[in-house]
CSV table of C-alpha atoms and ligand atoms in Angstrom, one decimal:
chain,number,residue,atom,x,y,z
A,1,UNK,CA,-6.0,-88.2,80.2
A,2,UNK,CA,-7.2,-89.9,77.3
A,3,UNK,CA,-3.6,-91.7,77.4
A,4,UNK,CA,-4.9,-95.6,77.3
A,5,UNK,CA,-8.0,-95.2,75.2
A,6,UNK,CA,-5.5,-93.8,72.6
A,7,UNK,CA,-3.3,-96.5,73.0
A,8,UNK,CA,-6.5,-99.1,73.2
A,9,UNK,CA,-7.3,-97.9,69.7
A,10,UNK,CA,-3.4,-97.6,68.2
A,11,UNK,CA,-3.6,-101.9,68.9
A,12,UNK,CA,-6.1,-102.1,66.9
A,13,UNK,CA,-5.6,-100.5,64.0
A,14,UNK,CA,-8.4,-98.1,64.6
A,15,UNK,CA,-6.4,-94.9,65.1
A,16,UNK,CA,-6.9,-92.1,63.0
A,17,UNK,CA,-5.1,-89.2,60.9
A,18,UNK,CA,-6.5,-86.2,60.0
A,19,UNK,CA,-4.5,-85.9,56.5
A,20,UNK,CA,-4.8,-82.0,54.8
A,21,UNK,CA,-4.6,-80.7,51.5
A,22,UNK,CA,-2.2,-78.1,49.9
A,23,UNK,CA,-4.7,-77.8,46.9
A,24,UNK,CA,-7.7,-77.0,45.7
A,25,UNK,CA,-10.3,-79.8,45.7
A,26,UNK,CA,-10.5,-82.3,42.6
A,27,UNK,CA,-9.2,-85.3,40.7
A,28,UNK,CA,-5.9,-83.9,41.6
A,29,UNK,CA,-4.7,-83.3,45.2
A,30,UNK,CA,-1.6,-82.7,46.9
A,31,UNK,CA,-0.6,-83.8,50.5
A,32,UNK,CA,2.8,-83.2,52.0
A,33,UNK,CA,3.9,-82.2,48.5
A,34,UNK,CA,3.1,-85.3,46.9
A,35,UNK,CA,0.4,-85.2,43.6
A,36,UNK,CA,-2.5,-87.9,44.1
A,37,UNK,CA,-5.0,-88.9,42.2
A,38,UNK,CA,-8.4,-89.3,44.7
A,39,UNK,CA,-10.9,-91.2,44.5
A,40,UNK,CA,-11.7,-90.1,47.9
A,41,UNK,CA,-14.2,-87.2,47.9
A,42,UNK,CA,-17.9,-86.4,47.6
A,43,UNK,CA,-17.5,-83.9,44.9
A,44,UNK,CA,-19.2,-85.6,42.4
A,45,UNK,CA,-19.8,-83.2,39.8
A,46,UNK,CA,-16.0,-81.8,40.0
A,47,UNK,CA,-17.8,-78.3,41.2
A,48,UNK,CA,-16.1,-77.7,44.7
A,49,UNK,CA,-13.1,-75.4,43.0
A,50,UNK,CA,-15.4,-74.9,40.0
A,51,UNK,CA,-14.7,-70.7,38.5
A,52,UNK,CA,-18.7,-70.0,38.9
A,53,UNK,CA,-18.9,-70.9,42.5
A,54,UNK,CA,-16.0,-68.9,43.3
A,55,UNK,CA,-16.7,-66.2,41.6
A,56,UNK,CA,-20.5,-65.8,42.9
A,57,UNK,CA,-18.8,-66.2,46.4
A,58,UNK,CA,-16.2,-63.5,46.3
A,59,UNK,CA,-18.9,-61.4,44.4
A,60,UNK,CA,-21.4,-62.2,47.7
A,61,UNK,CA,-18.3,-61.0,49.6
A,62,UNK,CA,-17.7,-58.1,48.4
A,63,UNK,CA,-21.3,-57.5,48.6
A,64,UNK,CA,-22.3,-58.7,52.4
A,65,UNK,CA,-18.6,-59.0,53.5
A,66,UNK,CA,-17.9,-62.8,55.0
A,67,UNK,CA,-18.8,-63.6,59.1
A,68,UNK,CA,-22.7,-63.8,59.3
A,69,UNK,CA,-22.9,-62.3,63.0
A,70,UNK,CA,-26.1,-64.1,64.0
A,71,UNK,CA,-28.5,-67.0,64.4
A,72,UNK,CA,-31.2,-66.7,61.0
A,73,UNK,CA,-33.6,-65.9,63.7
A,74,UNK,CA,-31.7,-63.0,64.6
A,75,UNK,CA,-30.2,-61.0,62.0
A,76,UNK,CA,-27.7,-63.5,60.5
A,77,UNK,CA,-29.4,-64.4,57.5
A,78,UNK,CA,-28.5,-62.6,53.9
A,79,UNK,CA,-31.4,-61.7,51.3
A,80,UNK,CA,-29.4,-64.6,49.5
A,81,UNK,CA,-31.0,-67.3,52.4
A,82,UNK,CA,-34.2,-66.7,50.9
A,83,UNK,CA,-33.6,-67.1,47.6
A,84,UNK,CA,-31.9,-70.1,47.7
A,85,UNK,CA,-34.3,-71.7,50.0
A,86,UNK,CA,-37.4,-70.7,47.5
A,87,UNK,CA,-34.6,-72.2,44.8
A,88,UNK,CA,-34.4,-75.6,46.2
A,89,UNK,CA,-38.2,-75.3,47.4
A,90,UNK,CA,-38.8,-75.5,43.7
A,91,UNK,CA,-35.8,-77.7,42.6
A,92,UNK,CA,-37.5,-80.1,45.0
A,93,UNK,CA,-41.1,-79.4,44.3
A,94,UNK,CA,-41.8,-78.4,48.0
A,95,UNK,CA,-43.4,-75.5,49.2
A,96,UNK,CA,-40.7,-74.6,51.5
A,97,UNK,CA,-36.8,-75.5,52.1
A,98,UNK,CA,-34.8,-74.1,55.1
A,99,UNK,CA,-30.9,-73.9,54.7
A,100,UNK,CA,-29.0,-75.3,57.5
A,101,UNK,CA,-25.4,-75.1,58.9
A,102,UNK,CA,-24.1,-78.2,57.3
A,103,UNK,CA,-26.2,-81.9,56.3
A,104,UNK,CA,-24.7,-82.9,60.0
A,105,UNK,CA,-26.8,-79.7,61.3
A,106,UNK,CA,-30.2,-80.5,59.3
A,107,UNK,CA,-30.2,-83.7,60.9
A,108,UNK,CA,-29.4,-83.6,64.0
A,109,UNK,CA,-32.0,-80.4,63.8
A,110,UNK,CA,-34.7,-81.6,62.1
A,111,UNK,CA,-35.0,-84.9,63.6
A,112,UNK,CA,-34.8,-83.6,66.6
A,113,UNK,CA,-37.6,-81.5,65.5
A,114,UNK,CA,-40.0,-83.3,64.2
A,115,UNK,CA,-39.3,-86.3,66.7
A,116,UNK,CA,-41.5,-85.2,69.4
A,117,UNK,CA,-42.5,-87.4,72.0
A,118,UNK,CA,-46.1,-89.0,70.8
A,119,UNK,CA,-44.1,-89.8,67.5
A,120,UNK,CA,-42.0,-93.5,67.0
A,121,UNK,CA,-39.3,-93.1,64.5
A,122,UNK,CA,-38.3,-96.1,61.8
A,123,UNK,CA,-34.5,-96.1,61.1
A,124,UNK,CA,-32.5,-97.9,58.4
A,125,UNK,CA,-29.9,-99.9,60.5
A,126,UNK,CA,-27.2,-98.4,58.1
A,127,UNK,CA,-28.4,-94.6,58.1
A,128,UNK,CA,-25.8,-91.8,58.4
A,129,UNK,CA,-24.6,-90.5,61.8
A,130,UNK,CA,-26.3,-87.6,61.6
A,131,UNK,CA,-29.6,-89.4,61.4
A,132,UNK,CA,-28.7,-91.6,64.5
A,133,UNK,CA,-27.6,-88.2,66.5
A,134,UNK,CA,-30.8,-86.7,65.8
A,135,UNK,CA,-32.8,-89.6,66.6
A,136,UNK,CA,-30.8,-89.6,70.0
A,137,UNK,CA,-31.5,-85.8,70.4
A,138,UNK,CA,-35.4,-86.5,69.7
A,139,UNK,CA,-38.1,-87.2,72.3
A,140,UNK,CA,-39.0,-90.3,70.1
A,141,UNK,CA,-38.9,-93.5,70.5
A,142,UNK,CA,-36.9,-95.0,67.7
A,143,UNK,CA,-36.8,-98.3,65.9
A,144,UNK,CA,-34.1,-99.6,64.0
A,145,UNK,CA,-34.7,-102.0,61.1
A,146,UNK,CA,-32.5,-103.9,59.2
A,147,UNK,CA,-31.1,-102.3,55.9
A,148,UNK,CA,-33.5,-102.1,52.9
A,149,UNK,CA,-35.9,-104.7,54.8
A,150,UNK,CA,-39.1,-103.8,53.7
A,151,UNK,CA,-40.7,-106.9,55.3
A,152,UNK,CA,-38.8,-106.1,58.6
A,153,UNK,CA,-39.8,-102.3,58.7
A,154,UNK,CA,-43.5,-103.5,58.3
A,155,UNK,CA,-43.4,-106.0,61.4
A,156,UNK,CA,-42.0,-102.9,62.7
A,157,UNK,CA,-44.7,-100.4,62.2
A,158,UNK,CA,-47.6,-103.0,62.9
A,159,UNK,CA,-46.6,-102.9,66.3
A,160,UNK,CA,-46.9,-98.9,66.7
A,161,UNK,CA,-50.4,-98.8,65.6
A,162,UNK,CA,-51.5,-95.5,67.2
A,163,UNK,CA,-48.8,-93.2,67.5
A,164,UNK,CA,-47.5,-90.7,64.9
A,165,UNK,CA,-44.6,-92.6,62.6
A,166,UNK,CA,-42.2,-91.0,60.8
A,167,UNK,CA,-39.4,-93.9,58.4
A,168,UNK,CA,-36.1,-92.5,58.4
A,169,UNK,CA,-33.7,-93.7,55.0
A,170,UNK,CA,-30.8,-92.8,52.7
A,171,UNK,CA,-32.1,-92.6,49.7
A,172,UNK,CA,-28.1,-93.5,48.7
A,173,UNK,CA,-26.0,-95.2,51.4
A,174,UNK,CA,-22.9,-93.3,51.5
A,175,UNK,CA,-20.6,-96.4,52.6
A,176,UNK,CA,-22.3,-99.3,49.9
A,177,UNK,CA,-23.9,-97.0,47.1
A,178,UNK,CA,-26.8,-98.7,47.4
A,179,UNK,CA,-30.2,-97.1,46.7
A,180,UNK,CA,-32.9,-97.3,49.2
A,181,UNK,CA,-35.8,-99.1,47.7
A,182,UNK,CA,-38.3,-96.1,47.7
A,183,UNK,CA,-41.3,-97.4,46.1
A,184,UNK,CA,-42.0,-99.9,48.3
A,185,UNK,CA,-41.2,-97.7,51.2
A,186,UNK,CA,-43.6,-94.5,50.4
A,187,UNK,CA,-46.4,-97.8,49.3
A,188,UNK,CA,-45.4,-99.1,53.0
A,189,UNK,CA,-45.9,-95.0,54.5
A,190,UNK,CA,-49.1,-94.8,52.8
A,191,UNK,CA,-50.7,-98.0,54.1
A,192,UNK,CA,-49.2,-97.2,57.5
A,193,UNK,CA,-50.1,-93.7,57.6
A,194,UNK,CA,-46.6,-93.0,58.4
A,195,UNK,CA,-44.4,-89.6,57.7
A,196,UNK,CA,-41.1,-90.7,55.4
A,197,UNK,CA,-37.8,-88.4,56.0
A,198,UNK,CA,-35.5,-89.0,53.4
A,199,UNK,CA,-31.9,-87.7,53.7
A,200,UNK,CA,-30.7,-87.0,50.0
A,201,UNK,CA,-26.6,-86.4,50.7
A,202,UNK,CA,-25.4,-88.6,48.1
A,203,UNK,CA,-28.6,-88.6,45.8
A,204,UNK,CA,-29.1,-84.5,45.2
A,205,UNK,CA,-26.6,-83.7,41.9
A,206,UNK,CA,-26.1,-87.5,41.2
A,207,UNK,CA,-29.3,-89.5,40.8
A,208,UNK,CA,-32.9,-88.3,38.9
A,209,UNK,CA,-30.7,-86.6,37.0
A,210,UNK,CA,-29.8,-84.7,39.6
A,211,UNK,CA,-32.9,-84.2,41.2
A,212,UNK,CA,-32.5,-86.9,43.7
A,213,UNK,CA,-34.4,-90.3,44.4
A,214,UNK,CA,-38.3,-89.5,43.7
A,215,UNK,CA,-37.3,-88.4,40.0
A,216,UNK,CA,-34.8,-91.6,39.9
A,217,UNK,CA,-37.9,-93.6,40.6
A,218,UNK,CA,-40.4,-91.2,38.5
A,219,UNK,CA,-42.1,-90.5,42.0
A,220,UNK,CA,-43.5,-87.4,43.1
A,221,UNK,CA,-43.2,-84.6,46.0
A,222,UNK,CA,-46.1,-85.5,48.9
A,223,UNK,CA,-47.1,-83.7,51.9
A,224,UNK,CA,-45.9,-86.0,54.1
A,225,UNK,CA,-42.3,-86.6,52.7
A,226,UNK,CA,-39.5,-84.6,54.1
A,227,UNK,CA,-36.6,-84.0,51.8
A,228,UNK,CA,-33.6,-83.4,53.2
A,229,UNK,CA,-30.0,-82.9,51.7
A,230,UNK,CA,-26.2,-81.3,51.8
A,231,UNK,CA,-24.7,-78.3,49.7
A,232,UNK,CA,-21.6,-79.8,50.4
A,233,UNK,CA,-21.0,-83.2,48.1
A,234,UNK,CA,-22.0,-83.3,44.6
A,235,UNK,CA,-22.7,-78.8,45.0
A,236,UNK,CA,-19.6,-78.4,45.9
A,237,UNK,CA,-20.2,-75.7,48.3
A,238,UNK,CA,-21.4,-76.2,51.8
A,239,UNK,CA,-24.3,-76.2,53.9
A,240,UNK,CA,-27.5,-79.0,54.4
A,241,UNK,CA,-31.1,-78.1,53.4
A,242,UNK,CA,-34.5,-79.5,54.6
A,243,UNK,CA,-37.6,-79.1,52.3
A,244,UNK,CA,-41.2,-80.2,53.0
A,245,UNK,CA,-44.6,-78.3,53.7
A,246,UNK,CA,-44.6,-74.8,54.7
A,247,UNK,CA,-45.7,-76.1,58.4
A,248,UNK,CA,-43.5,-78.5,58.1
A,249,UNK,CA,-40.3,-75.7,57.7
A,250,UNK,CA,-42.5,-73.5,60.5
A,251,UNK,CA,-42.1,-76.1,62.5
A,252,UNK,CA,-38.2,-76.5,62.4
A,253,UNK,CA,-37.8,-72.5,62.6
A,254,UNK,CA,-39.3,-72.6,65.7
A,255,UNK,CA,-38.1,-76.1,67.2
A,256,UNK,CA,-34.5,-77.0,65.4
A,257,UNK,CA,-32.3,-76.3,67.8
A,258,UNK,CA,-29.2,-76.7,65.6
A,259,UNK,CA,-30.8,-73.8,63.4
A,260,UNK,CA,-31.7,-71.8,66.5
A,261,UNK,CA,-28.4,-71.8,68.5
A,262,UNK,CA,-26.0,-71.3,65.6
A,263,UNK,CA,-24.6,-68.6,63.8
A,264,UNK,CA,-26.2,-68.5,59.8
A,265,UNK,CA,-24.2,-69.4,57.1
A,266,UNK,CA,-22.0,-66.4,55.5
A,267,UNK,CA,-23.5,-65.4,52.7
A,268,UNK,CA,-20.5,-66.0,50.2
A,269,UNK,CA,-21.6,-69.6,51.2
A,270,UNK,CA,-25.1,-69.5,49.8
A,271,UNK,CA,-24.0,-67.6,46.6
A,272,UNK,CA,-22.1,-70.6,45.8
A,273,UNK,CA,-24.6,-73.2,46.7
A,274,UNK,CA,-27.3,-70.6,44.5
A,275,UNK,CA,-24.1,-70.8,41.3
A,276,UNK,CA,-24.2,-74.9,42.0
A,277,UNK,CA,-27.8,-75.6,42.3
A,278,UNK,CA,-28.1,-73.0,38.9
A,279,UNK,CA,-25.3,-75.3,36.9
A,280,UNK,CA,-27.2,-78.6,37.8
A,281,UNK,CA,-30.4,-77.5,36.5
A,282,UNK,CA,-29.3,-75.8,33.6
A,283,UNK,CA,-26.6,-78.3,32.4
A,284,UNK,CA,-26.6,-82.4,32.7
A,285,UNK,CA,-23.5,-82.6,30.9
A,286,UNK,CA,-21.4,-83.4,34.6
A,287,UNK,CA,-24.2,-85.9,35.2
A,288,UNK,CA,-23.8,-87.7,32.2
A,289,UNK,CA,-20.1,-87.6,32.7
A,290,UNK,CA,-20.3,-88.6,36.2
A,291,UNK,CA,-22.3,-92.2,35.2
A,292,UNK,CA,-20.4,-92.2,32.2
A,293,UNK,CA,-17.2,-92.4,34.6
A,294,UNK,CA,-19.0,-94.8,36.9
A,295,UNK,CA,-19.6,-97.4,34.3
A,296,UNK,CA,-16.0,-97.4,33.2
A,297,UNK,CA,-14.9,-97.6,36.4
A,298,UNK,CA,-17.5,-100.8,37.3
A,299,UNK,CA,-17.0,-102.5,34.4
A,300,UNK,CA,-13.1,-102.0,34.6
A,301,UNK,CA,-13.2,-103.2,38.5
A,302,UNK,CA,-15.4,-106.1,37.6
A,303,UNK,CA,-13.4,-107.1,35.1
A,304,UNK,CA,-10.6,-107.2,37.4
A,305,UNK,CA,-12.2,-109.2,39.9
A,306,UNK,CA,-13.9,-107.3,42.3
A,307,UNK,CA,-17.6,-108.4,43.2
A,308,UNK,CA,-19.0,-104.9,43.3
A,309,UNK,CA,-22.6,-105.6,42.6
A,310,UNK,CA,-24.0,-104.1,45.7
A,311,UNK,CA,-23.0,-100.6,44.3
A,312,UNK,CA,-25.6,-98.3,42.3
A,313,UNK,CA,-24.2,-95.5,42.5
A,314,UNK,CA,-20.2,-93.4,41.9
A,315,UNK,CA,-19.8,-94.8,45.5
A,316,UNK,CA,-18.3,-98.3,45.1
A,317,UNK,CA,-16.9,-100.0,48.1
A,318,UNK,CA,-13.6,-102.7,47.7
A,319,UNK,CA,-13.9,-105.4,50.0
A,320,UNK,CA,-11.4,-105.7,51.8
A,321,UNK,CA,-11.3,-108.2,54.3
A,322,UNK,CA,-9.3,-107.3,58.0
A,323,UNK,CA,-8.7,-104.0,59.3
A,324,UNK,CA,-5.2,-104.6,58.6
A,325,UNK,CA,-5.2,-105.9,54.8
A,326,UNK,CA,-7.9,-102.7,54.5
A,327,UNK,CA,-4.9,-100.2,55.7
A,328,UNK,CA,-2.1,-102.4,53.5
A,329,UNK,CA,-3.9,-101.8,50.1
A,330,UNK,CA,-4.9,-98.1,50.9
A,331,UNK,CA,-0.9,-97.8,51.7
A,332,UNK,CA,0.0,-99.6,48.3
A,333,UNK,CA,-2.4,-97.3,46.6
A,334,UNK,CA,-1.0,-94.2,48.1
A,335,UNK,CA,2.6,-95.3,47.3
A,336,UNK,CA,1.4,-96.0,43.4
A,337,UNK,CA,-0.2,-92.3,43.8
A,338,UNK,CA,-3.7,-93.1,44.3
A,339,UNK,CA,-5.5,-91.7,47.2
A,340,UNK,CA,-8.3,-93.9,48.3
A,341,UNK,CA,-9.4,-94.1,51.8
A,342,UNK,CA,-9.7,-97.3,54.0
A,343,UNK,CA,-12.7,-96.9,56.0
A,344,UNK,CA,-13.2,-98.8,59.5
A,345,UNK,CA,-15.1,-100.0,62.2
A,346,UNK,CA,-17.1,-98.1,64.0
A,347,UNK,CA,-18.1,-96.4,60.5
A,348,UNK,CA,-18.7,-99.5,59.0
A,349,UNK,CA,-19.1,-103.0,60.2
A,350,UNK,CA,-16.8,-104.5,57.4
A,351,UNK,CA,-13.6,-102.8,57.0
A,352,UNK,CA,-13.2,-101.3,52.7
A,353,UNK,CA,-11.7,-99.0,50.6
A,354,UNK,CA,-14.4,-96.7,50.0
A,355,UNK,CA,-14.2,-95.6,45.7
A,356,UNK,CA,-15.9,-92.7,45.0
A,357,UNK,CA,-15.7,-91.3,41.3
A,358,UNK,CA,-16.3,-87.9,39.9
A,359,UNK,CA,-17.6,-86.3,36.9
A,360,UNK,CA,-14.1,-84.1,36.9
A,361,UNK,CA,-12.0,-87.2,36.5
A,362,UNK,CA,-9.8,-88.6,33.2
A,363,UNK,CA,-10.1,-91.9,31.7
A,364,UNK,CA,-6.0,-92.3,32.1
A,365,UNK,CA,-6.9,-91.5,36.4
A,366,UNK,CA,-9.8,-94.2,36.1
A,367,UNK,CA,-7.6,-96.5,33.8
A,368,UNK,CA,-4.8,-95.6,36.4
A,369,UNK,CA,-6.9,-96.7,39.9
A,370,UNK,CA,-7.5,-99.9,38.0
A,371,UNK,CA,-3.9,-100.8,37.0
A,372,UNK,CA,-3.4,-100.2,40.7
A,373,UNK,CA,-5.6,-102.2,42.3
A,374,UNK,CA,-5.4,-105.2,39.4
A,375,UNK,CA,-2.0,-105.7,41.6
A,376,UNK,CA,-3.6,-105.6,45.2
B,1,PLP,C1,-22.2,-86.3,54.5
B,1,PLP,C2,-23.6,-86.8,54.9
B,1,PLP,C3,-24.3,-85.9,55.8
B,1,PLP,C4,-23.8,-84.7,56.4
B,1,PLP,O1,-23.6,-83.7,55.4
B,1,PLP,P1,-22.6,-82.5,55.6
B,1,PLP,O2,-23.1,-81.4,54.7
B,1,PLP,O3,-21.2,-83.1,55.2
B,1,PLP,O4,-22.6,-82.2,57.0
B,1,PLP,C5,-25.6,-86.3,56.1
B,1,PLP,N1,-26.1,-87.5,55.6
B,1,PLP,C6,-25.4,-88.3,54.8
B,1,PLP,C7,-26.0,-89.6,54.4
B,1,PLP,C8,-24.1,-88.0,54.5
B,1,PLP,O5,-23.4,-88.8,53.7
């Protein structure tokens, strides 16, 4: 059936392989029985196969057993949901959080949410796809301006002077590692009177020391910024969270469809995003590590040649060029051991080998990756 769109994208270069694991997540991995080292996943802090998670999660286990059974709104939920929503609520400096299914779910269900139809929503051209599919699934109408254009998203929201506005950004764009620039954004919110929804993926764990982008730019919670964010990258465990207002989390109880229709979260899950969020408060040591790694690792690929200046953040994009010289280097890198994955149209525009580094890895794998790619 799907025969010549297959073969359509085979032409191009723009097929895809789903490539699986034998081993635990970390610096380390192993795919059809070969050892790599990765620089491939969004486990920042090295905590996805870290002792504490997994053993909070098999204690949760034992406790609650593992399948959930239910929506949160029916009986799904775990006393655990609460407590690690009034944990992040805090982390965050909110008055509420609610856990959702994934940071895919939180999107697509809280923009869908909040976008009802007397409300225009404000997108960064270069938000995540979760952020696009819940703009799609909203009643609003949405706007897309162009990436980190501050002058462009204020043309934007002069034209919308009556209706209710709510600006849609990464704080950390997780193809470029570039920081959304936030201070001139909220300054932009305020004169507009406009809402400000800021997914946190790549921030929460990694920047303002670990608190995400209002710390990393000494800004505060408000009433009108939604907070949103995933359990899954630098937590290592799973799951997406929103946190804002207590109406504001009222609201997306009652209207978040993805929340509403789907089965909650076991809650050997949420004991191990309760272990992570516990380590990151308690201990920056994995932060420092992780920036410490990150310099190395920019300096080293600068150094070698690489103009990597729009990065900010552990993820650091190589340029590239075709789709073709994109899939040549990741295949050098993989035959020198390196696993580093060449991302393509339609995920970005420009064809790279997306970098990301980790608080779990070795000088000898960073000094390895740049021996590697000194050759490309
Ligand atoms: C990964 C990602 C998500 C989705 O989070 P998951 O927990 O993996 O579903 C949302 N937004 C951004 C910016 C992301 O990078």
């Amino acid at each position: 059936m799907f025969e010549e769109h297959l073969a359509r994208l085979r032409k191009v270069n723009l097929e895809r392989k789903i490539r699986d694991r034998e081993s635990p997540q970390g610096p380390r991995i192993v795919i059809h029985g070969k050892e790599y080292v990765q620089f491939a996943s969004n486990d920042y802090l090295g905590l996805a196969a870290d002792p504490s998670l997994v053993n909070k999660a098999a204690e949760a286990m034992t406790r609650f057993g593992f399948g959930a059974g239910a929506s949160r709104l029916l009986c799904g939920g775990s006393s655990l949901h609460g407590e690690l929503e009034k944990k992040m609520a805090s982390f965050k400096g909110t008055e509420s959080a609610l856990v959702f299914n994934s940071g895919y779910s939180a999107n697509v269900g809280a923009i869908q949410a909040l976008g009802t139809a007397d409300t225009v929503l404000f997108s960064d051209e270069l938000n995540h796809a979760s952020i696009i599919d819940g703009c799609r699934l909203s009643r609003s109408a949405t706007i897309v301006y162009r990436h980190k254009d501050t002058a462009d998203l204020e043309a934007c929201l002069k034209k919308k002077p009556s209706s209710r506005k709510i600006v849609i950004t990464d704080a950390v764009f997780s193809m470029d590692g570039d920081i959304a620039p936030i201070p001139d954004i909220v300054r932009l919110c305020r004169a507009y009177g406009a809402y400000l929804y800021v997914d946190e993926a790549h921030a929460t764990g990694v920047i303002g020391k670990g608190r995400g982008v209002f710390p990393h730019f000494s800004l505060g919670p408000e009433p009108w910024i939604i907070q949103m964010g995933t359990f899954s990258k630098a937590l290592g465990s799973f799951g997406g969270f929103v946190a804002g207002t207590a109406e504001t989390i009222e609201w997306a109880v009652n209207t978040a469809r993805s929340l509403i229709f789907s089965t909650a979260l076991p809650a050997c899950v949420i004991a191990a995003s309760l272990a992570a969020l516990e380590l990151v408060e308690s201990d920056s040591q994995r932060i420092d590590r992780l920036w410490r790694n990150r310099e190395k690792l920019a300096r080293g690929l600068t150094a070698a040649g690489f103009d990597i200046s729009g990065s900010e953040t552990p993820i650091i994009p190589l340029r590239t060029g075709s789709i073709e010289n994109t899939l040549r280097v990741a295949g050098y890198l993989r035959e020198q051991g390196i696993f580093a994955p060449a991302i393509r149209p339609p995920a970005v525009r420009e064809s790279r080998i997306r970098i990301t580094v980790t608080a779990a890895h070795t000088d000898e794998d960073i000094e390895r990756l740049l021996e590697a790619v000194k050759k490309i």
